[in-house]
Amino acid sequence: MKVTGPGGPMMPAASRPPRAAGGFSVPSGSTSATGPAAAAGAAGGVAGLSGLMALQGVDDPLERRRRNIRRGSGLLDRLDELKLALLSGADGQTALQGLSRAAAEARAEDDTPGLTALLDQIDLRAAVELAKAQRQAA
């Protein structure tokens, strides 16, 4: 069985039931859900599901890069929130908690040296701000 896209698994033409004009048909000759046809349909559903699960596990380099960029942008947003809270004289605990959560997210490995260096700098800045907050609390 071959997964061809969002339409789902593609079954061989010989095992596909004929379609009625309304889009739904009941196989002729049998009204029960047992027998070889039901077993083949169940096996096809399980094989299709396991194929889709395997595809979800594949980590595309472009997707890793997008995830890293999204994480870095989120960290910069949390750092901005902290800066605004400190400049306005607010407590900043909410911003620190958000920064702590964002910094704790796992970072995927990336092959792009420029992006990796930039993300390292963002992570370092977030770690410095969190360490300063810890030191002030102690």
Short mmCIF file of C-alpha atoms in Angstrom, two decimals:
data_model
loop_
_atom_site.label_atom_id
_atom_site.label_comp_id
_atom_site.label_asym_id
_atom_site.label_seq_id
_atom_site.Cartn_x
_atom_site.Cartn_y
_atom_site.Cartn_z
CA MET A 1 0.00 0.00 0.00
CA LYS A 2 1.33 3.41 -0.90
CA VAL A 3 0.58 6.66 0.96
CA THR A 4 0.31 9.34 -1.70
CA GLY A 5 -0.69 12.41 0.27
CA PRO A 6 -3.55 13.91 2.22
CA GLY A 7 -6.07 11.65 0.45
CA GLY A 8 -4.83 8.67 2.46
CA PRO A 9 -3.48 5.30 1.45
CA MET A 10 -3.89 4.19 -2.14
CA MET A 11 -5.19 0.66 -2.48
CA PRO A 12 -4.64 -1.39 -5.63
CA ALA A 13 -7.40 -0.95 -8.20
CA ALA A 14 -8.50 -4.60 -7.96
CA SER A 15 -9.29 -4.40 -4.25
CA ARG A 16 -11.05 -1.03 -4.40
CA PRO A 17 -14.85 -1.30 -4.16
CA PRO A 18 -16.79 0.38 -6.98
CA ARG A 19 -18.12 3.83 -6.17
CA ALA A 20 -21.77 4.68 -6.43
CA ALA A 21 -22.99 7.98 -7.84
CA GLY A 22 -23.64 9.31 -4.31
CA GLY A 23 -20.10 8.56 -3.13
CA PHE A 24 -21.11 5.74 -0.78
CA SER A 25 -21.80 2.13 -1.60
CA VAL A 26 -22.32 -1.12 0.24
CA PRO A 27 -20.47 -4.11 -1.22
CA SER A 28 -22.91 -6.44 -2.92
CA GLY A 29 -23.33 -10.07 -1.94
CA SER A 30 -22.59 -9.76 1.76
CA THR A 31 -24.26 -7.75 4.49
CA SER A 32 -22.06 -8.95 7.34
CA ALA A 33 -18.80 -7.33 8.37
CA THR A 34 -16.96 -10.65 8.57
CA GLY A 35 -15.08 -12.57 5.98
CA PRO A 36 -12.09 -12.01 3.76
CA ALA A 37 -13.20 -8.58 2.53
CA ALA A 38 -13.56 -7.21 6.07
CA ALA A 39 -10.21 -8.70 7.08
CA ALA A 40 -8.50 -7.12 4.07
CA GLY A 41 -10.10 -3.76 4.82
CA ALA A 42 -9.00 -3.91 8.45
CA ALA A 43 -5.45 -4.86 7.48
CA GLY A 44 -5.36 -2.01 4.97
CA GLY A 45 -6.49 0.46 7.63
CA VAL A 46 -3.85 -0.70 10.09
CA ALA A 47 -1.11 -0.63 7.44
CA GLY A 48 -2.17 2.85 6.36
CA LEU A 49 -2.16 4.09 9.94
CA SER A 50 1.29 2.68 10.66
CA GLY A 51 2.57 4.24 7.44
CA LEU A 52 1.23 7.64 8.45
CA MET A 53 2.75 7.30 11.91
CA ALA A 54 6.12 6.45 10.33
CA LEU A 55 5.90 9.52 8.11
CA GLN A 56 5.25 11.73 11.11
CA GLY A 57 8.46 10.48 12.70
CA VAL A 58 10.58 11.64 9.76
CA ASP A 59 12.32 14.87 10.72
CA ASP A 60 12.86 17.09 7.71
CA PRO A 61 15.86 19.49 7.87
CA LEU A 62 13.62 22.33 6.69
CA GLU A 63 11.13 21.59 9.47
CA ARG A 64 13.93 21.51 12.08
CA ARG A 65 15.10 24.91 10.84
CA ARG A 66 11.55 26.34 11.04
CA ARG A 67 11.15 24.97 14.55
CA ASN A 68 14.46 26.50 15.63
CA ILE A 69 13.56 29.87 14.11
CA ARG A 70 10.17 29.77 15.85
CA ARG A 71 11.87 28.94 19.17
CA GLY A 72 14.42 31.75 18.76
CA SER A 73 11.68 34.24 17.88
CA GLY A 74 9.72 33.16 20.94
CA LEU A 75 12.75 33.69 23.17
CA LEU A 76 13.30 37.16 21.71
CA ASP A 77 9.62 37.98 22.34
CA ARG A 78 9.92 36.85 25.99
CA LEU A 79 13.11 38.94 26.38
CA ASP A 80 11.24 41.96 24.99
CA GLU A 81 8.40 41.39 27.45
CA LEU A 82 10.92 41.27 30.29
CA LYS A 83 12.59 44.47 29.08
CA LEU A 84 9.27 46.30 28.88
CA ALA A 85 8.25 45.07 32.32
CA LEU A 86 11.51 46.27 33.86
CA LEU A 87 11.36 49.64 32.09
CA SER A 88 7.80 50.24 33.26
CA GLY A 89 8.75 49.40 36.84
CA ALA A 90 6.57 46.27 36.96
CA ASP A 91 7.56 43.12 38.83
CA GLY A 92 8.45 41.11 35.71
CA GLN A 93 7.81 37.71 37.32
CA THR A 94 5.29 36.75 34.64
CA ALA A 95 7.78 37.65 31.92
CA LEU A 96 10.52 35.70 33.71
CA GLN A 97 8.31 32.62 33.95
CA GLY A 98 7.52 32.85 30.24
CA LEU A 99 11.21 33.25 29.45
CA SER A 100 12.05 30.26 31.63
CA ARG A 101 9.46 28.07 29.86
CA ALA A 102 10.64 29.19 26.41
CA ALA A 103 14.29 28.58 27.29
CA ALA A 104 13.49 25.08 28.56
CA GLU A 105 12.13 23.99 25.15
CA ALA A 106 14.40 21.54 23.38
CA ARG A 107 16.36 22.88 20.44
CA ALA A 108 16.71 20.67 17.37
CA GLU A 109 20.16 20.20 15.88
CA ASP A 110 20.71 22.30 12.78
CA ASP A 111 23.38 22.18 10.09
CA THR A 112 23.26 25.90 9.33
CA PRO A 113 26.28 27.49 11.09
CA GLY A 114 24.89 31.05 10.99
CA LEU A 115 21.55 30.04 12.48
CA THR A 116 23.23 27.91 15.13
CA ALA A 117 25.47 30.83 16.17
CA LEU A 118 22.51 33.20 16.35
CA LEU A 119 20.45 30.76 18.41
CA ASP A 120 23.43 30.25 20.73
CA GLN A 121 23.56 34.01 21.35
CA ILE A 122 19.81 34.18 22.02
CA ASP A 123 20.04 31.22 24.43
CA LEU A 124 22.98 32.85 26.21
CA ARG A 125 21.08 36.13 26.65
CA ALA A 126 18.07 34.28 28.03
CA ALA A 127 20.30 32.31 30.44
CA VAL A 128 21.95 35.55 31.63
CA GLU A 129 18.59 37.17 32.34
CA LEU A 130 17.37 34.09 34.21
CA ALA A 131 20.60 33.93 36.25
CA LYS A 132 20.30 37.63 37.14
CA ALA A 133 16.72 37.08 38.32
CA GLN A 134 17.79 34.08 40.41
CA ARG A 135 20.61 36.06 41.98
CA GLN A 136 18.28 38.92 42.89
CA ALA A 137 15.80 36.51 44.42
CA ALA A 138 18.46 34.94 46.66
#
